[in-house]
Amino acid sequence: MTQNQVTLETLTSLAKRRGFVFQASEIYGGLAGFWDFGPYGVELMNNIKQLWWREMVYAHRNVYGVDGAIIQNPKLWKASGHVAGFTDPMVEDTKNGKRYRADHLAGVDSTDLNELAELLKDKKSPDGNPLSAPRVFNMMMKTWVGPIESDDSVAYLRPETAGSIFTNFELVRETTRSKVPFGIAQIGKAFRNEISPRDFIFRVREFEQAEMQYFIHPDNQEEAYQYWRDWAWNFYTQAAGLSEDNLQWHEHGPTERAHYAAAAHDIYFKFPQGFKELCGTHNRTDFDLSNHMKESGKDLTYFDEATRERFTPNVIESSMGLGRFFMAVLCNAYTEEKAGDETRIVLKIKPSLAPVKVAVLPLSKKPELSALSEKVYKELVQKTGYNIEYDETQSIGRRYRRQDEIGTPYCVTIDFESLQDGQVTLRERDSMQQTRIKIEDLAASIKI
RNA sequence: GCGGGUUUAGCUCAGUUGUUUAGAGCGCCACCUUGCCAAGGUGGAGGCCGCGGGUUAGAGUCCCGCAACCCGCACCA
């Protein structure tokens, strides 16, 4: 058995062939950085979201969910630092086209193009070539609200979901009558004009995040930071079933951190292209609430009745890219093993995450078998509520392999004896073990 | 965004120095098979050869532009 030897090509090919992920607007040649989820992809993604939501929101009695708008008042992104931080002045080497941060080359912390142009006037590129004039690169996607495109109506598609959590901090606290510490969680799309989308769905321009902001007393930073780091590790290894061998910690150095973070610990996953970021636990301090107070003029401080103390809550963030997690789940599950002379491809995915839980497979297309199989199928759907598939085409072996390839944990086969004895064969994905059981015991025998 | 490579069936790929109806394996569909791990037989569907322009009597093949993907570089709040 070789596990996690999957290449990016194998993964992309499987994802398309089996209906997990398609290139967005493929018939028009696609669009760099955008992907669509197919029938099995959307099931897997929904299961992933459900798992995270359960472990994050339902498992913590002081964590609440919200679902914010993608487009917010542009002032929000000014306060969050994204208008400044996401807009980088860049210069180009005029000979070889290599691009550099103008402020880095000039050795100043400035986004003023005139100032940078002046400072870089006589500078050469690291390769000794003349530089172009500095230009602004904006990573935020722009749009216009209302039918008239003017500077007044410019808005941005959110570059991260967190923004609306901070703006709703006070409303959520009030409506849930929460005391600090408490958390607000959100799953949703975010958009960034990445310069070069890469590596399948790893680096994309439209992506989905699952993140939670935990509001705490400033004295509790260490404790909360540690708690959410441990939570993240347990989530991936226990709840999601990722192998510990495929995960490692990565602590951000001072130059790596986002503009808002005082400390950052990422978990990296062993993707086909190497160990790369899967999720992050960041200490955002009071950066966000303080800036929103400044920009909005609203008071977002918290008064602790017990200690008679007023303070600006600090924030520990737990965030993850769902597309990356999706990819990690597939990589972690992908297995090739020998079955006779053939290579069997099987996604050893956690049953709770599997896109299809059970496949009902009549051994023959004879009407009397189809009738019983349809009945078994319908009853199973009703009793379990699972996504269940019905397949009667081609040989039984082939149908098993189809289900293996999408990670279906159970197959039920119905034969002519079933008509007599009311029993069917339940086949388990990983062991390929078969057991004969009564139809009425079927639903209870399926362990997800 | 820069440099290099690639793009032909759902997938993986072959197509010679330009020439008539563009191929293979796998996959898919139908029929046969009381049939349990990609079996076999027969039949079938599926390609404007990435898109657009050009050269030519004639282009999958040569030239130009664009797009997407892959590998480096740079970028990654």
Short mmCIF file of C-alpha atoms (C1' of nucleotides) in Angstrom, two decimals:
data_model
loop_
_atom_site.label_atom_id
_atom_site.label_comp_id
_atom_site.label_asym_id
_atom_site.label_seq_id
_atom_site.Cartn_x
_atom_site.Cartn_y
_atom_site.Cartn_z
CA MET A 1 0.00 0.00 0.00
CA THR A 2 1.31 3.40 -0.91
CA GLN A 3 -0.44 6.27 0.73
CA ASN A 4 -0.10 9.95 -0.03
CA GLN A 5 2.26 9.41 -2.96
CA VAL A 6 -0.23 11.29 -5.06
CA THR A 7 1.08 13.85 -7.54
CA LEU A 8 -0.69 17.05 -8.45
CA GLU A 9 -1.44 15.60 -11.90
CA THR A 10 -2.96 12.42 -10.48
CA LEU A 11 -5.06 14.44 -8.07
CA THR A 12 -6.29 16.92 -10.69
CA SER A 13 -7.07 14.12 -13.10
CA LEU A 14 -8.99 12.10 -10.49
CA ALA A 15 -10.83 15.21 -9.34
CA LYS A 16 -12.05 15.90 -12.85
CA ARG A 17 -12.62 12.30 -13.97
CA ARG A 18 -14.75 11.52 -10.94
CA GLY A 19 -16.56 14.81 -10.69
CA PHE A 20 -14.95 16.48 -7.69
CA VAL A 21 -13.49 19.66 -9.16
CA PHE A 22 -13.78 21.25 -12.58
CA GLN A 23 -12.07 24.26 -14.01
CA ALA A 24 -14.50 27.20 -13.85
CA SER A 25 -16.06 28.08 -17.24
CA GLU A 26 -14.04 25.31 -18.82
CA ILE A 27 -15.78 25.47 -22.19
CA TYR A 28 -14.47 29.04 -22.55
CA GLY A 29 -10.91 28.06 -21.72
CA GLY A 30 -11.25 28.55 -17.98
CA LEU A 31 -10.26 31.51 -15.86
CA ALA A 32 -7.05 31.41 -13.85
CA GLY A 33 -7.68 30.97 -10.14
CA PHE A 34 -11.33 29.91 -10.29
CA TRP A 35 -12.73 26.40 -9.87
CA ASP A 36 -16.13 24.74 -9.73
CA PHE A 37 -17.08 21.81 -7.50
CA GLY A 38 -18.81 18.86 -9.16
CA PRO A 39 -21.36 16.41 -7.71
CA TYR A 40 -18.92 14.59 -5.41
CA GLY A 41 -16.91 17.72 -4.69
CA VAL A 42 -19.86 19.62 -3.31
CA GLU A 43 -20.77 16.65 -1.07
CA LEU A 44 -17.24 16.40 0.29
CA MET A 45 -17.07 20.16 0.81
CA ASN A 46 -20.42 20.25 2.60
CA ASN A 47 -19.31 17.42 4.87
CA ILE A 48 -16.07 19.24 5.60
CA LYS A 49 -17.93 22.42 6.51
CA GLN A 50 -20.35 20.49 8.70
CA LEU A 51 -17.50 18.79 10.55
CA TRP A 52 -15.74 22.08 11.19
CA TRP A 53 -18.94 23.81 12.27
CA ARG A 54 -19.74 21.01 14.68
CA GLU A 55 -16.26 20.98 16.21
CA MET A 56 -15.98 24.76 16.30
CA VAL A 57 -19.47 26.09 17.06
CA TYR A 58 -21.47 23.23 18.57
CA ALA A 59 -18.59 21.89 20.66
CA HIS A 60 -18.04 25.28 22.34
CA ARG A 61 -20.94 26.76 24.20
CA ASN A 62 -19.43 30.25 23.90
CA VAL A 63 -18.77 30.18 20.16
CA TYR A 64 -21.49 31.52 17.85
CA GLY A 65 -21.86 31.54 14.10
CA VAL A 66 -22.53 34.39 11.70
CA ASP A 67 -22.68 34.68 7.94
CA GLY A 68 -21.62 38.13 6.79
CA ALA A 69 -22.06 39.84 3.44
CA ILE A 70 -19.28 39.54 0.89
CA ILE A 71 -19.45 43.25 0.16
CA GLN A 72 -19.14 45.59 3.11
CA ASN A 73 -18.72 49.30 3.59
CA PRO A 74 -15.27 50.10 2.10
CA LYS A 75 -14.33 51.85 5.34
CA LEU A 76 -14.15 48.43 6.94
CA TRP A 77 -11.15 47.52 4.76
CA LYS A 78 -9.50 50.83 5.48
CA ALA A 79 -9.77 50.15 9.20
CA SER A 80 -8.61 46.55 8.84
CA GLY A 81 -5.46 47.71 7.11
CA HIS A 82 -6.25 45.93 3.86
CA VAL A 83 -6.56 49.06 1.74
CA ALA A 84 -3.00 49.96 2.73
CA GLY A 85 -1.62 46.50 3.30
CA PHE A 86 -3.09 44.93 0.21
CA THR A 87 -1.99 47.68 -2.09
CA ASP A 88 1.68 47.19 -2.77
CA PRO A 89 3.88 49.61 -4.68
CA MET A 90 5.93 47.54 -7.11
CA VAL A 91 8.77 48.25 -9.52
CA GLU A 92 10.04 46.18 -12.40
CA ASP A 93 13.53 45.46 -13.60
CA THR A 94 13.30 46.96 -17.10
CA LYS A 95 15.72 44.40 -18.55
CA ASN A 96 14.44 41.06 -17.21
CA GLY A 97 10.98 41.98 -15.98
CA LYS A 98 11.54 40.76 -12.42
CA ARG A 99 9.29 42.53 -9.98
CA TYR A 100 10.10 43.89 -6.55
CA ARG A 101 8.34 45.67 -3.72
CA ALA A 102 9.27 49.34 -4.20
CA ASP A 103 9.12 50.05 -0.48
CA HIS A 104 11.44 47.11 0.25
CA LEU A 105 14.01 48.31 -2.28
CA ALA A 106 13.79 51.87 -1.04
CA GLY A 107 14.15 50.66 2.53
CA VAL A 108 11.18 52.66 3.78
CA ASP A 109 7.72 51.83 5.07
CA SER A 110 5.75 53.94 2.63
CA THR A 111 3.16 53.57 -0.09
CA ASP A 112 3.60 57.10 -1.44
CA LEU A 113 4.44 56.65 -5.12
CA ASN A 114 6.07 60.08 -5.50
CA GLU A 115 8.24 59.56 -2.46
CA LEU A 116 9.23 56.08 -3.63
CA ALA A 117 9.97 57.30 -7.15
CA GLU A 118 12.24 59.96 -5.69
CA LEU A 119 14.05 57.47 -3.42
CA LEU A 120 14.50 54.93 -6.21
CA LYS A 121 15.55 57.47 -8.84
CA ASP A 122 19.18 56.36 -9.04
CA LYS A 123 18.70 52.82 -7.73
CA LYS A 124 19.33 49.73 -9.79
CA SER A 125 17.60 46.37 -9.51
CA PRO A 126 19.40 43.56 -7.64
CA ASP A 127 20.57 42.39 -11.08
CA GLY A 128 22.05 45.82 -11.79
CA ASN A 129 19.44 46.97 -14.29
CA PRO A 130 17.36 50.16 -14.43
CA LEU A 131 14.00 50.11 -12.66
CA SER A 132 10.58 51.13 -13.91
CA ALA A 133 8.53 53.77 -12.13
CA PRO A 134 6.67 52.39 -9.08
CA ARG A 135 3.13 51.21 -9.74
CA VAL A 136 0.39 50.10 -7.38
CA PHE A 137 -0.77 46.50 -7.31
CA ASN A 138 -4.08 46.01 -5.60
CA MET A 139 -4.82 42.55 -4.30
CA MET A 140 -8.42 43.37 -3.43
CA MET A 141 -11.11 42.78 -6.03
CA LYS A 142 -13.00 45.90 -6.86
CA THR A 143 -16.58 46.40 -7.85
CA TRP A 144 -19.16 49.18 -7.88
CA VAL A 145 -22.27 49.31 -5.75
CA GLY A 146 -25.22 50.72 -7.64
CA PRO A 147 -25.50 51.12 -11.37
CA ILE A 148 -23.10 54.03 -11.75
CA GLU A 149 -19.38 53.35 -11.85
CA SER A 150 -17.77 56.20 -10.01
CA ASP A 151 -15.07 56.62 -7.38
CA ASP A 152 -17.81 57.18 -4.82
CA SER A 153 -19.41 53.81 -5.47
CA VAL A 154 -16.25 51.68 -5.34
CA ALA A 155 -16.48 48.66 -3.05
CA TYR A 156 -14.39 45.57 -2.54
CA LEU A 157 -15.12 41.88 -2.45
CA ARG A 158 -13.93 40.90 1.01
CA PRO A 159 -10.29 39.76 1.05
CA GLU A 160 -10.96 37.80 4.24
CA THR A 161 -14.13 36.86 6.07
CA ALA A 162 -12.99 38.20 9.45
CA GLY A 163 -14.08 41.79 8.77
CA SER A 164 -17.77 41.27 9.39
CA ILE A 165 -17.02 39.40 12.61
CA PHE A 166 -15.34 42.47 14.08
CA THR A 167 -18.06 44.83 12.89
CA ASN A 168 -20.68 42.51 14.40
CA PHE A 169 -18.77 41.95 17.62
CA GLU A 170 -20.99 44.18 19.74
CA LEU A 171 -24.26 43.00 18.13
CA VAL A 172 -23.42 39.34 18.65
CA ARG A 173 -22.27 39.96 22.21
CA GLU A 174 -25.52 41.71 23.02
CA THR A 175 -27.91 39.31 21.31
CA THR A 176 -26.24 36.24 22.82
CA ARG A 177 -25.72 38.03 26.18
CA SER A 178 -22.15 36.78 26.07
CA LYS A 179 -19.34 37.58 28.41
CA VAL A 180 -15.73 37.73 27.30
CA PRO A 181 -14.25 35.28 26.45
CA PHE A 182 -16.44 34.23 23.56
CA GLY A 183 -15.95 33.50 19.88
CA ILE A 184 -17.63 34.23 16.57
CA ALA A 185 -17.24 31.76 13.72
CA GLN A 186 -17.93 32.11 10.04
CA ILE A 187 -17.65 30.10 6.84
CA GLY A 188 -17.65 32.01 3.58
CA LYS A 189 -16.09 33.08 0.35
CA ALA A 190 -13.28 35.60 0.09
CA PHE A 191 -11.47 37.04 -2.90
CA ARG A 192 -7.90 38.09 -3.64
CA ASN A 193 -6.27 39.08 -6.88
CA GLU A 194 -3.40 36.66 -6.48
CA ILE A 195 -0.62 37.44 -8.92
CA SER A 196 -0.17 33.83 -9.92
CA PRO A 197 -2.79 31.26 -8.98
CA ARG A 198 -1.04 27.93 -8.60
CA ASP A 199 -1.19 24.31 -7.61
CA PHE A 200 -4.74 23.23 -8.47
CA ILE A 201 -7.12 24.67 -5.85
CA PHE A 202 -4.32 25.59 -3.43
CA ARG A 203 -3.74 29.20 -4.48
CA VAL A 204 -6.87 30.67 -6.03
CA ARG A 205 -8.57 34.02 -6.46
CA GLU A 206 -11.95 32.98 -5.06
CA PHE A 207 -11.73 30.79 -2.00
CA GLU A 208 -13.67 29.75 1.02
CA GLN A 209 -12.53 30.29 4.58
CA ALA A 210 -13.59 28.81 7.87
CA GLU A 211 -12.48 31.07 10.67
CA MET A 212 -13.27 32.01 14.22
CA GLN A 213 -12.29 35.10 16.20
CA TYR A 214 -12.04 34.55 19.93
CA PHE A 215 -12.42 37.67 22.07
CA ILE A 216 -10.45 37.62 25.30
CA HIS A 217 -9.05 39.72 28.12
CA PRO A 218 -5.54 40.95 27.15
CA ASP A 219 -4.09 39.02 30.10
CA ASN A 220 -5.30 35.72 28.67
CA GLN A 221 -3.46 35.83 25.34
CA GLU A 222 -1.02 33.02 26.09
CA GLU A 223 -3.64 30.67 27.46
CA ALA A 224 -6.16 31.20 24.64
CA TYR A 225 -3.48 31.06 21.99
CA GLN A 226 -2.33 27.71 23.30
CA TYR A 227 -5.88 26.39 23.54
CA TRP A 228 -6.72 27.15 19.91
CA ARG A 229 -3.41 25.81 18.68
CA ASP A 230 -4.15 22.50 20.43
CA TRP A 231 -7.70 22.57 19.14
CA ALA A 232 -6.48 22.93 15.55
CA TRP A 233 -4.06 20.03 15.85
CA ASN A 234 -6.74 17.78 17.34
CA PHE A 235 -9.24 18.84 14.75
CA TYR A 236 -7.07 17.71 11.86
CA THR A 237 -5.70 14.57 13.42
CA GLN A 238 -8.77 13.34 15.32
CA ALA A 239 -11.92 14.79 13.81
CA ALA A 240 -10.73 14.89 10.19
CA GLY A 241 -8.48 11.84 10.42
CA LEU A 242 -5.40 13.35 8.74
CA SER A 243 -2.19 11.45 9.39
CA GLU A 244 0.19 13.18 11.82
CA ASP A 245 3.02 12.35 9.42
CA ASN A 246 1.44 14.72 6.92
CA LEU A 247 1.24 17.63 9.36
CA GLN A 248 3.78 19.93 10.94
CA TRP A 249 3.87 23.18 12.87
CA HIS A 250 5.26 26.32 11.38
CA GLU A 251 5.84 29.43 13.45
CA HIS A 252 5.90 32.73 11.61
CA GLY A 253 9.02 34.83 11.99
CA PRO A 254 8.59 38.61 12.51
CA THR A 255 8.85 39.38 8.76
CA GLU A 256 6.36 36.69 7.75
CA ARG A 257 3.46 37.84 9.88
CA ALA A 258 0.39 39.55 8.55
CA HIS A 259 0.08 43.23 9.36
CA TYR A 260 -2.35 42.49 12.21
CA ALA A 261 -0.63 39.54 13.90
CA ALA A 262 1.59 39.54 16.96
CA ALA A 263 2.16 35.80 16.85
CA ALA A 264 1.24 33.16 14.33
CA HIS A 265 1.44 29.38 14.29
CA ASP A 266 0.41 27.64 11.11
CA ILE A 267 -0.18 23.98 10.56
CA TYR A 268 1.39 22.80 7.33
CA PHE A 269 0.16 19.81 5.38
CA LYS A 270 2.26 17.64 3.11
CA PHE A 271 0.71 18.58 -0.22
CA PRO A 272 2.04 17.09 -3.49
CA GLN A 273 4.06 20.29 -3.97
CA GLY A 274 5.54 20.06 -0.46
CA PHE A 275 4.61 21.10 3.06
CA LYS A 276 2.35 24.16 2.74
CA GLU A 277 0.00 26.18 4.91
CA LEU A 278 -3.30 24.57 5.79
CA CYS A 279 -4.48 26.72 8.68
CA GLY A 280 -3.30 29.36 11.08
CA THR A 281 -3.74 30.33 14.69
CA HIS A 282 -2.89 34.01 15.01
CA ASN A 283 -2.81 36.48 17.84
CA ARG A 284 -4.45 39.58 16.36
CA THR A 285 -4.20 41.47 19.66
CA ASP A 286 -6.58 44.45 19.80
CA PHE A 287 -5.56 45.52 16.29
CA ASP A 288 -8.96 45.05 14.68
CA LEU A 289 -11.29 46.35 17.37
CA SER A 290 -9.06 49.37 18.06
CA ASN A 291 -8.91 50.32 14.40
CA HIS A 292 -12.64 49.86 13.92
CA MET A 293 -13.23 52.08 16.92
CA LYS A 294 -10.99 54.75 15.39
CA GLU A 295 -12.51 54.51 11.91
CA SER A 296 -16.16 54.21 12.95
CA GLY A 297 -16.10 56.32 16.11
CA LYS A 298 -18.09 53.59 17.88
CA ASP A 299 -17.13 52.23 21.27
CA LEU A 300 -16.26 48.55 21.04
CA THR A 301 -14.69 48.22 24.46
CA TYR A 302 -16.02 45.68 26.94
CA PHE A 303 -17.01 46.20 30.55
CA ASP A 304 -16.48 43.28 32.87
CA GLU A 305 -19.15 43.50 35.60
CA ALA A 306 -17.31 41.15 37.92
CA THR A 307 -13.98 43.00 37.95
CA ARG A 308 -15.42 46.46 37.22
CA GLU A 309 -12.85 46.71 34.45
CA ARG A 310 -13.26 48.22 30.96
CA PHE A 311 -10.91 47.01 28.23
CA THR A 312 -10.58 46.43 24.48
CA PRO A 313 -10.79 42.68 23.93
CA ASN A 314 -7.86 40.98 22.27
CA VAL A 315 -8.45 38.44 19.56
CA ILE A 316 -7.10 35.00 18.87
CA GLU A 317 -7.95 33.89 15.35
CA SER A 318 -8.30 30.32 14.13
CA SER A 319 -8.60 30.28 10.36
CA MET A 320 -8.35 27.81 7.55
CA GLY A 321 -8.69 27.67 3.80
CA LEU A 322 -11.43 25.16 3.04
CA GLY A 323 -10.15 24.47 -0.50
CA ARG A 324 -6.79 23.57 0.96
CA PHE A 325 -8.40 21.37 3.56
CA PHE A 326 -10.46 19.72 0.82
CA MET A 327 -7.25 19.06 -1.08
CA ALA A 328 -5.53 17.77 2.05
CA VAL A 329 -8.38 15.34 2.71
CA LEU A 330 -8.06 13.95 -0.82
CA CYS A 331 -4.26 13.71 -0.64
CA ASN A 332 -4.40 12.06 2.76
CA ALA A 333 -6.98 9.54 1.57
CA TYR A 334 -5.54 8.66 -1.83
CA THR A 335 -4.29 5.09 -1.80
CA GLU A 336 -3.12 2.71 -4.48
CA GLU A 337 -2.97 -0.95 -3.56
CA LYS A 338 -2.59 -4.25 -5.33
CA ALA A 339 -5.77 -6.23 -5.86
CA GLY A 340 -4.83 -9.33 -7.78
CA ASP A 341 -3.04 -8.15 -10.92
CA GLU A 342 -4.73 -4.80 -10.84
CA THR A 343 -4.00 -1.60 -8.97
CA ARG A 344 -6.92 -0.57 -6.84
CA ILE A 345 -7.37 3.13 -6.31
CA VAL A 346 -9.24 3.85 -3.13
CA LEU A 347 -9.94 7.03 -1.22
CA LYS A 348 -9.57 6.01 2.41
CA ILE A 349 -11.53 9.00 3.52
CA LYS A 350 -13.25 9.24 6.88
CA PRO A 351 -16.78 7.82 6.40
CA SER A 352 -18.34 10.98 7.82
CA LEU A 353 -16.63 13.02 5.09
CA ALA A 354 -17.25 10.61 2.20
CA PRO A 355 -19.37 12.14 -0.60
CA VAL A 356 -21.42 8.94 -0.92
CA LYS A 357 -22.02 6.81 2.17
CA VAL A 358 -23.57 3.73 0.63
CA ALA A 359 -23.93 2.34 -2.90
CA VAL A 360 -26.79 -0.04 -3.62
CA LEU A 361 -25.76 -2.53 -6.31
CA PRO A 362 -28.13 -5.15 -7.69
CA LEU A 363 -26.18 -8.08 -9.08
CA SER A 364 -28.41 -8.23 -12.12
CA LYS A 365 -30.70 -5.91 -14.04
CA LYS A 366 -33.56 -8.42 -13.94
CA PRO A 367 -36.80 -6.59 -13.03
CA GLU A 368 -37.44 -8.58 -9.86
CA LEU A 369 -33.98 -7.70 -8.51
CA SER A 370 -34.32 -4.06 -9.53
CA ALA A 371 -37.62 -3.85 -7.67
CA LEU A 372 -36.14 -5.15 -4.42
CA SER A 373 -33.02 -3.03 -4.84
CA GLU A 374 -35.05 0.13 -5.40
CA LYS A 375 -36.94 -0.66 -2.22
CA VAL A 376 -33.74 -1.19 -0.22
CA TYR A 377 -32.33 2.03 -1.66
CA LYS A 378 -35.39 4.11 -0.77
CA GLU A 379 -35.65 2.70 2.75
CA LEU A 380 -31.99 3.33 3.39
CA VAL A 381 -32.24 6.94 2.22
CA GLN A 382 -35.25 7.47 4.46
CA LYS A 383 -33.78 5.80 7.52
CA THR A 384 -30.30 7.31 7.35
CA GLY A 385 -30.68 10.58 5.46
CA TYR A 386 -27.36 9.86 3.77
CA ASN A 387 -26.34 10.50 0.20
CA ILE A 388 -26.78 7.04 -1.29
CA GLU A 389 -26.07 5.95 -4.83
CA TYR A 390 -27.79 3.34 -6.99
CA ASP A 391 -25.73 1.68 -9.73
CA GLU A 392 -26.67 -1.30 -11.85
CA THR A 393 -24.45 -0.84 -14.88
CA GLN A 394 -21.53 -3.13 -15.79
CA SER A 395 -19.98 -5.86 -13.66
CA ILE A 396 -20.07 -5.90 -9.89
CA GLY A 397 -16.26 -5.70 -9.62
CA ARG A 398 -16.21 -2.59 -11.75
CA ARG A 399 -18.89 -0.99 -9.64
CA TYR A 400 -16.92 -1.71 -6.45
CA ARG A 401 -13.91 0.02 -7.98
CA ARG A 402 -15.94 3.04 -9.00
CA GLN A 403 -17.11 3.43 -5.41
CA ASP A 404 -13.59 2.84 -4.05
CA GLU A 405 -12.31 5.67 -6.19
CA ILE A 406 -14.73 8.17 -4.66
CA GLY A 407 -14.29 6.76 -1.16
CA THR A 408 -17.73 5.22 -0.56
CA PRO A 409 -17.40 3.32 2.73
CA TYR A 410 -20.16 0.74 2.12
CA CYS A 411 -21.59 -1.19 -0.81
CA VAL A 412 -24.74 -3.25 -0.57
CA THR A 413 -25.28 -5.98 -3.17
CA ILE A 414 -28.58 -7.63 -3.77
CA ASP A 415 -28.77 -11.05 -5.45
CA PHE A 416 -31.45 -13.60 -6.31
CA GLU A 417 -31.09 -15.26 -2.92
CA SER A 418 -32.06 -11.95 -1.34
CA LEU A 419 -35.50 -12.47 -2.87
CA GLN A 420 -35.80 -15.72 -0.89
CA ASP A 421 -34.02 -15.04 2.42
CA GLY A 422 -34.34 -11.24 2.73
CA GLN A 423 -30.58 -10.89 3.21
CA VAL A 424 -28.06 -8.77 1.35
CA THR A 425 -24.26 -8.51 1.22
CA LEU A 426 -22.58 -5.54 2.91
CA ARG A 427 -19.07 -4.83 1.65
CA GLU A 428 -16.67 -2.59 3.53
CA ARG A 429 -14.37 -0.31 1.53
CA ASP A 430 -10.97 -0.67 3.20
CA SER A 431 -11.01 -4.35 4.10
CA MET A 432 -13.24 -5.44 1.19
CA GLN A 433 -14.83 -7.79 3.75
CA GLN A 434 -18.33 -8.96 2.95
CA THR A 435 -21.02 -9.85 5.44
CA ARG A 436 -24.44 -11.26 4.81
CA ILE A 437 -27.11 -9.41 6.79
CA LYS A 438 -30.86 -9.02 6.98
CA ILE A 439 -32.30 -6.08 5.07
CA GLU A 440 -33.96 -4.74 8.21
CA ASP A 441 -30.57 -4.68 10.00
CA LEU A 442 -28.88 -2.80 7.17
CA ALA A 443 -29.27 0.78 8.38
CA ALA A 444 -27.98 -0.15 11.84
CA SER A 445 -24.96 -1.95 10.39
CA ILE A 446 -23.73 1.10 8.53
CA LYS A 447 -21.33 2.89 10.82
CA ILE A 448 -20.43 6.37 9.70
"C1'" G B 1 3.94 39.56 -14.00
"C1'" C B 2 8.89 37.36 -16.21
"C1'" G B 3 11.45 32.91 -18.42
"C1'" G B 4 10.82 27.83 -20.11
"C1'" G B 5 7.46 23.82 -21.33
"C1'" U B 6 2.61 21.96 -22.54
"C1'" U B 7 -2.53 21.90 -24.82
"C1'" U B 8 -5.37 16.05 -29.98
"C1'" A B 9 -11.97 11.71 -27.14
"C1'" G B 10 -14.15 11.74 -20.13
"C1'" C B 11 -8.67 10.11 -18.63
"C1'" U B 12 -3.48 8.91 -20.37
"C1'" C B 13 -1.29 9.62 -24.83
"C1'" A B 14 0.36 8.45 -30.45
"C1'" G B 15 -0.06 11.17 -34.93
"C1'" U B 16 6.41 10.90 -39.83
"C1'" U B 17 9.27 15.97 -44.23
"C1'" G B 18 1.89 19.71 -44.58
"C1'" U B 19 -2.43 15.98 -48.31
"C1'" U B 20 -8.50 12.57 -48.81
"C1'" U B 21 -13.33 9.66 -43.79
"C1'" A B 22 -7.86 11.79 -37.05
"C1'" G B 23 -5.94 6.84 -33.94
"C1'" A B 24 -4.80 3.56 -29.42
"C1'" G B 25 -5.43 1.93 -24.35
"C1'" C B 26 -8.48 2.78 -20.38
"C1'" G B 27 -13.25 4.75 -19.17
"C1'" C B 28 -18.58 5.34 -20.69
"C1'" C B 29 -23.40 3.19 -22.92
"C1'" A B 30 -26.50 -1.13 -24.84
"C1'" C B 31 -27.18 -6.38 -25.38
"C1'" C B 32 -25.53 -11.54 -23.88
"C1'" U B 33 -23.70 -13.93 -19.17
"C1'" U B 34 -27.77 -16.84 -11.68
"C1'" G B 35 -23.23 -13.07 -12.20
"C1'" C B 36 -19.37 -10.86 -5.86
"C1'" C B 37 -13.87 -7.36 -6.65
"C1'" A B 38 -11.64 -3.16 -13.23
"C1'" A B 39 -13.50 -11.04 -16.83
"C1'" G B 40 -15.19 -12.08 -21.91
"C1'" G B 41 -18.09 -11.53 -26.57
"C1'" U B 42 -20.93 -8.31 -29.88
"C1'" G B 43 -22.44 -3.53 -31.00
"C1'" G B 44 -22.25 1.82 -29.98
"C1'" A B 45 -21.63 6.99 -28.42
"C1'" G B 46 -17.97 10.55 -28.00
"C1'" G B 47 -12.98 15.20 -31.29
"C1'" C B 48 -14.16 22.38 -35.37
"C1'" C B 49 -6.91 18.68 -32.77
"C1'" G B 50 -7.36 25.07 -26.49
"C1'" C B 51 -9.34 29.92 -28.94
"C1'" G B 52 -8.58 33.64 -32.84
"C1'" G B 53 -5.94 35.21 -37.06
"C1'" G B 54 -2.34 34.25 -41.02
"C1'" U B 55 0.78 31.41 -44.87
"C1'" U B 56 -0.75 27.53 -48.50
"C1'" A B 57 -4.10 24.54 -53.83
"C1'" G B 58 -4.31 22.08 -48.98
"C1'" A B 59 -2.86 22.99 -41.73
"C1'" G B 60 -3.63 18.63 -35.88
"C1'" U B 61 1.29 19.54 -38.35
"C1'" C B 62 4.30 26.03 -40.38
"C1'" C B 63 3.93 31.52 -38.49
"C1'" C B 64 1.61 35.38 -35.13
"C1'" G B 65 -1.62 36.76 -31.06
"C1'" C B 66 -4.55 35.28 -26.86
"C1'" A B 67 -6.09 31.82 -22.99
"C1'" A B 68 -5.47 27.83 -19.68
"C1'" C B 69 -2.25 24.32 -17.28
"C1'" C B 70 2.82 22.65 -15.53
"C1'" C B 71 8.03 23.96 -13.80
"C1'" G B 72 11.30 27.88 -12.07
"C1'" C B 73 11.64 33.30 -10.43
"C1'" A B 74 9.08 37.13 -8.11
"C1'" C B 75 4.63 38.00 -5.09
"C1'" C B 76 1.72 35.87 -0.95
"C1'" A B 77 -2.03 41.07 3.17
#
